[in-house]
XYZ file of C-alpha atoms in Angstrom:
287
model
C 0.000 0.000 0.000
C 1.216 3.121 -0.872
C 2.008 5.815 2.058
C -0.790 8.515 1.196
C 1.117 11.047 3.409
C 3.799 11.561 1.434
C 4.749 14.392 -0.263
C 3.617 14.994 -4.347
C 5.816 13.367 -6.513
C 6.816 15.822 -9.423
C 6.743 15.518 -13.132
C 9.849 14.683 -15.434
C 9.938 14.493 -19.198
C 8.184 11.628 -19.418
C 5.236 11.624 -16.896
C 4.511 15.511 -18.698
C 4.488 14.070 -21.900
C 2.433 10.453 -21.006
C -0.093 13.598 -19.557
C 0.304 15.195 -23.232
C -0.770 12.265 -25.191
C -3.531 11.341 -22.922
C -5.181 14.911 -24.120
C -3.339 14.334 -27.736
C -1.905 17.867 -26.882
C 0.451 20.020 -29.241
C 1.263 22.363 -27.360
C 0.383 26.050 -28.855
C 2.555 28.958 -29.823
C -0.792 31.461 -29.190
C -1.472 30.341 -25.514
C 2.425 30.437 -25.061
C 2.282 27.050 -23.645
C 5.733 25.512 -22.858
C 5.349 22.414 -20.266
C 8.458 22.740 -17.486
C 9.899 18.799 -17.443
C 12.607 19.323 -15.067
C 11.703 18.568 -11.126
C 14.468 20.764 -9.939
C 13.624 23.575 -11.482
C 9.826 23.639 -10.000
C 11.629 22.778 -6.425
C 13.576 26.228 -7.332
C 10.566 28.381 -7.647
C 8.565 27.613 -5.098
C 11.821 27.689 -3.252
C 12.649 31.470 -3.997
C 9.244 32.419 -3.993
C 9.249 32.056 -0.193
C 5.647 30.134 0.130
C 5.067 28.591 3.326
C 2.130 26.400 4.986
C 0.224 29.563 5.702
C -0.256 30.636 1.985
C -2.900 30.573 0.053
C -1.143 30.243 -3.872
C -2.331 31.258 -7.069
C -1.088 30.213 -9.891
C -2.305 30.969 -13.540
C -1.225 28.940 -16.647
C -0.804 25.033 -14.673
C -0.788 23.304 -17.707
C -0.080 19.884 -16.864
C 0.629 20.128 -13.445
C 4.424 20.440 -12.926
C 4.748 23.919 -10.866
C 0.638 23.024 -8.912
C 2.781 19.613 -7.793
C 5.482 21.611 -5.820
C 3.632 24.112 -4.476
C 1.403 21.791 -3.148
C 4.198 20.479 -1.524
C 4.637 23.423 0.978
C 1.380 25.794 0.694
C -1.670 25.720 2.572
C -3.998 25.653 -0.827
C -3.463 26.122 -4.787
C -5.873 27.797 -6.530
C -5.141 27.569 -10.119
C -6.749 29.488 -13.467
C -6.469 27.620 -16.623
C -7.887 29.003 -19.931
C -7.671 25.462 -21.862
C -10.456 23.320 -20.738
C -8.744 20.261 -22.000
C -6.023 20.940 -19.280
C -8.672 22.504 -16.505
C -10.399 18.900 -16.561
C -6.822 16.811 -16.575
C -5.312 18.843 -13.132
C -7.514 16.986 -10.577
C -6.766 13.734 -11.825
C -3.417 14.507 -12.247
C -3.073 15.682 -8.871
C -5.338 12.544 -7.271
C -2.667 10.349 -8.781
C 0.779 12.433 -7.819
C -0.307 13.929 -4.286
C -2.836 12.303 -3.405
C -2.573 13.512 0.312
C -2.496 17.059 -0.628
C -5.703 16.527 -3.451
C -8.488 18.298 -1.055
C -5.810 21.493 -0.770
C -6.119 22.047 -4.583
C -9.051 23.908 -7.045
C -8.706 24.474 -10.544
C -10.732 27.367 -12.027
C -11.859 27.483 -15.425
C -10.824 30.843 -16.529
C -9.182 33.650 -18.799
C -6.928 35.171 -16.134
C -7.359 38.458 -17.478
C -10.703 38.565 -16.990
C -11.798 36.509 -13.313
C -13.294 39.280 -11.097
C -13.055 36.839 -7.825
C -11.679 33.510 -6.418
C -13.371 30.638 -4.550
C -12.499 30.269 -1.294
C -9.969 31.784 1.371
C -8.141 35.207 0.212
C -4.683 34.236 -1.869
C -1.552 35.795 -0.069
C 1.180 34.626 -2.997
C 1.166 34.035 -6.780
C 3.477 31.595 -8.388
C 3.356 31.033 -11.836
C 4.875 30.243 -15.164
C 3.184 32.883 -17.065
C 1.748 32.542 -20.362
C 4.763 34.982 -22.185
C 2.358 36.898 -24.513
C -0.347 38.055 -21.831
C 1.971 37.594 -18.529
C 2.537 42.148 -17.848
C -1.431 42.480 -18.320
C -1.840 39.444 -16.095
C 0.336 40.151 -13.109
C -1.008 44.109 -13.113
C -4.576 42.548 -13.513
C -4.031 40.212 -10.119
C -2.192 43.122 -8.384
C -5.439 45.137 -8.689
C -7.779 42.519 -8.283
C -6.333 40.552 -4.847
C -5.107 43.265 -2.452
C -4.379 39.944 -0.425
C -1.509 39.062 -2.145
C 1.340 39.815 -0.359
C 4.319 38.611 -2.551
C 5.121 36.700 -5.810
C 7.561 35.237 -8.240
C 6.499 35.061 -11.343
C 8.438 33.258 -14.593
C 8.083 35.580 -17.627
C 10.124 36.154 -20.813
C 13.915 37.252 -19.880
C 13.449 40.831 -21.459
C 10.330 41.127 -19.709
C 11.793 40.153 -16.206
C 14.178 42.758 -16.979
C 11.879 45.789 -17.593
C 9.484 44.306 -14.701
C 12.806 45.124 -12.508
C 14.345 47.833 -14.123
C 14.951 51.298 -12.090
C 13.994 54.643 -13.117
C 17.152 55.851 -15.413
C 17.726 52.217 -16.804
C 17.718 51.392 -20.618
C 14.756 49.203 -20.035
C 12.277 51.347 -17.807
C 9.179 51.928 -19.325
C 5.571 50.915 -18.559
C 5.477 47.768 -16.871
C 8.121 48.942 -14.589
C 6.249 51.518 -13.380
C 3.049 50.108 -13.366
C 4.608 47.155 -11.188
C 6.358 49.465 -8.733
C 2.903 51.186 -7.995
C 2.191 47.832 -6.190
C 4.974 45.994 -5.238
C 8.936 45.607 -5.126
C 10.281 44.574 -7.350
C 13.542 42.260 -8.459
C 14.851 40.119 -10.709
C 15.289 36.631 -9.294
C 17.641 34.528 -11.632
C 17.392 33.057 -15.320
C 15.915 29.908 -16.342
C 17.608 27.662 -19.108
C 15.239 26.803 -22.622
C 16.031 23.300 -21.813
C 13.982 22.613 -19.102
C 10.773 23.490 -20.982
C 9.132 20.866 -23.624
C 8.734 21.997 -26.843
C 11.936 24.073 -25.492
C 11.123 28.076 -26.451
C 13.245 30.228 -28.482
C 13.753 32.843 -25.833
C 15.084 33.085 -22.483
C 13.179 33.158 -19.294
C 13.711 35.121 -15.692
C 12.477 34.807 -12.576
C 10.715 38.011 -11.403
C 9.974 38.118 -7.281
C 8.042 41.038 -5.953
C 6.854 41.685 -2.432
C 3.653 44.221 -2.010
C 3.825 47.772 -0.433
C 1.611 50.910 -0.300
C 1.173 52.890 -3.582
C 2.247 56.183 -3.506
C 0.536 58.631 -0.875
C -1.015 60.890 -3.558
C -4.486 62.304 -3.872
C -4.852 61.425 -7.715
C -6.379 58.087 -8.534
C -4.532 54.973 -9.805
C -6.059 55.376 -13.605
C -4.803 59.505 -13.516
C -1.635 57.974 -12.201
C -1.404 55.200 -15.015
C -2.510 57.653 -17.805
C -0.195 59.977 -17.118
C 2.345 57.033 -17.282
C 1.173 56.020 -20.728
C 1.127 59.364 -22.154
C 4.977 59.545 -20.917
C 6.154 56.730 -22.763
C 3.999 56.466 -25.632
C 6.563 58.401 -27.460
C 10.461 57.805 -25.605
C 11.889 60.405 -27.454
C 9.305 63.116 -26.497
C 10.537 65.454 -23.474
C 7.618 65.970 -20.888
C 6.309 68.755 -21.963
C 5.698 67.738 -25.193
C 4.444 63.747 -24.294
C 1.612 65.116 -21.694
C 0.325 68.206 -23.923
C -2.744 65.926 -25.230
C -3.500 65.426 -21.844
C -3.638 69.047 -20.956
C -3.854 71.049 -24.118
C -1.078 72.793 -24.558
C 2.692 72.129 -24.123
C 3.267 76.078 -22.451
C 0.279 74.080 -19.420
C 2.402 70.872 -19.513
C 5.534 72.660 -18.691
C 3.504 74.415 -15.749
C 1.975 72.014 -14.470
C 4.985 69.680 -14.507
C 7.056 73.047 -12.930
C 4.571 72.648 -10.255
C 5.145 68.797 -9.354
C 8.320 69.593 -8.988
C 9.476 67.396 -11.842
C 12.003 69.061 -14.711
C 9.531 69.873 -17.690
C 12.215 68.500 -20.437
C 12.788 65.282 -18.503
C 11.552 62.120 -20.319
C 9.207 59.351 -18.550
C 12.357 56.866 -18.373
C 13.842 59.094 -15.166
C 11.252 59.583 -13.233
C 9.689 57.116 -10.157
C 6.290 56.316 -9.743
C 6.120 58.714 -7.024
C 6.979 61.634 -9.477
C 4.278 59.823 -12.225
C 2.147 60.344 -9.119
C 2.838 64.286 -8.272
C 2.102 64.843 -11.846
C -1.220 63.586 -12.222
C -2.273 64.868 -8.806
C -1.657 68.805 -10.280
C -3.155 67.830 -13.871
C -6.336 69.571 -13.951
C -9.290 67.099 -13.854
């Protein structure tokens, strides 16, 4: 008889793709679906991410199982959104089968990510994820907004995208998602993962992104006036200030004042400046 108080056991090359043919799965460029077949790297995640027997986990994109496996291994629950259906109906089995004493800690929602509003059950304090790379800056801002409960993360994401997640203000890579990001959380790069550890292996590399949550600015403009001002900044790099926010105020002559007023040098561009400064701005904008 097999000891049902064991720990999961974790998915190698062959168990993910035994899982693969069962569902006659090709695994799709659009969905960004690349299946992790190496134990150790799954034990490094949830290892650097920090997750403990008090967390609640989220975890979007679970594909076949690998990452949900480990994480069950040391959180209290997994919640876990999955877009495929195919996959959403093969997780429960597959966990039933490789941790079967951790099975009643685990719920799969059917789901686009982008778009869930709530989650069953007890409030999520950590997400861990591989995320899809085409949708993974829209999903990581959408859960920051949605689950105020989360307090920390590490997230796997495209290598250039890890970097701008991370960068500073001043840095080659700042731009949007960097800001955006540091409006909720922390933010730091977290080490590089190898393309051979995914199946079908992907042509880019990946990072590790780790973020732990703190206040937003103290500012009496809202989050979307903060986060417009933002765009505007960088939807043209190579505009100064004054000249990127002038469609939201008019005139580049009330840009320059208004940005004299912030505090914040009128021919600066968006790449200097903190989130803090993105917020003095829109808080002297007029509404």
């Amino acid at each position: 008889m097999s000891d049902t108080s064991a720990g999961p056991r974790l998915l190698g090359p062959a168990e993910v793709r035994q899982l693969a043919d069962r569902l006659d799965l090709r695994p799709t460029k659009q969905r960004g679906q690349n299946f992790v077949i190496d134990p150790n790297t799954v034990r490094r995640i949830v290892r650097e991410s920090g997750v403990g027997p008090d967390d609640v986990v989220v975890e979007v994109g679970p594909g076949l199982g690998s990452l949900t496996l480990a994480l069950l291994g040391v959180a209290r629950r997994v919640v876990a959104i999955e877009v495929d259906e195919l996959l959403a109906g093969l997780l429960p089995e597959t966990i039933a089968t490789y941790a079967p004493a951790q099975a009643d800690r685990f719920e799969v929602v059917l789901a686009d990510a982008m778009r869930i509003t709530e989650l069953p059950g007890p409030a999520p304090t950590a997400l861990v994820a591989n995320l899809p790379y085409n949708v993974s800056v829209p999903v990581l801002l959408h859960l920051l907004q949605l689950l105020p409960s989360l307090e920390r993360g590490l997230v796997m994401v495209q290598s250039e995208v890890a970097d701008r997640l991370a960068a500073p203000p001043g840095s080659k890579v700042y731009g949007v998602p960097s800001v955006k990001a540091a409006w909720y959380a922390d933010v730091r790069r977290a080490g590089a993962i190898g393309r051979n550890v995914f199946w079908p292996a992907p042509n880019v590399d990946s990072g590790l992104v780790a973020w732990t949550r703190r206040e937003p600015p103290t500012t009496t403009a809202t989050r979307e006036q903060v986060f417009a001002v933002v765009d505007v900044a960088f939807a043209h790099r190579r505009k100064v200030l004054r000249g990127a926010l002038r469609q939201l105020v008019g005139s580049a002559e009330d840009a320059a004042a208004a940005l004299e007023r912030a505090g914040v040098d009128p021919m600066a561009r968006g790449e200097s400046l903190s989130v803090e400064q993105f917020a003095r701005i829109a808080e002297v904008l007029p509404r």
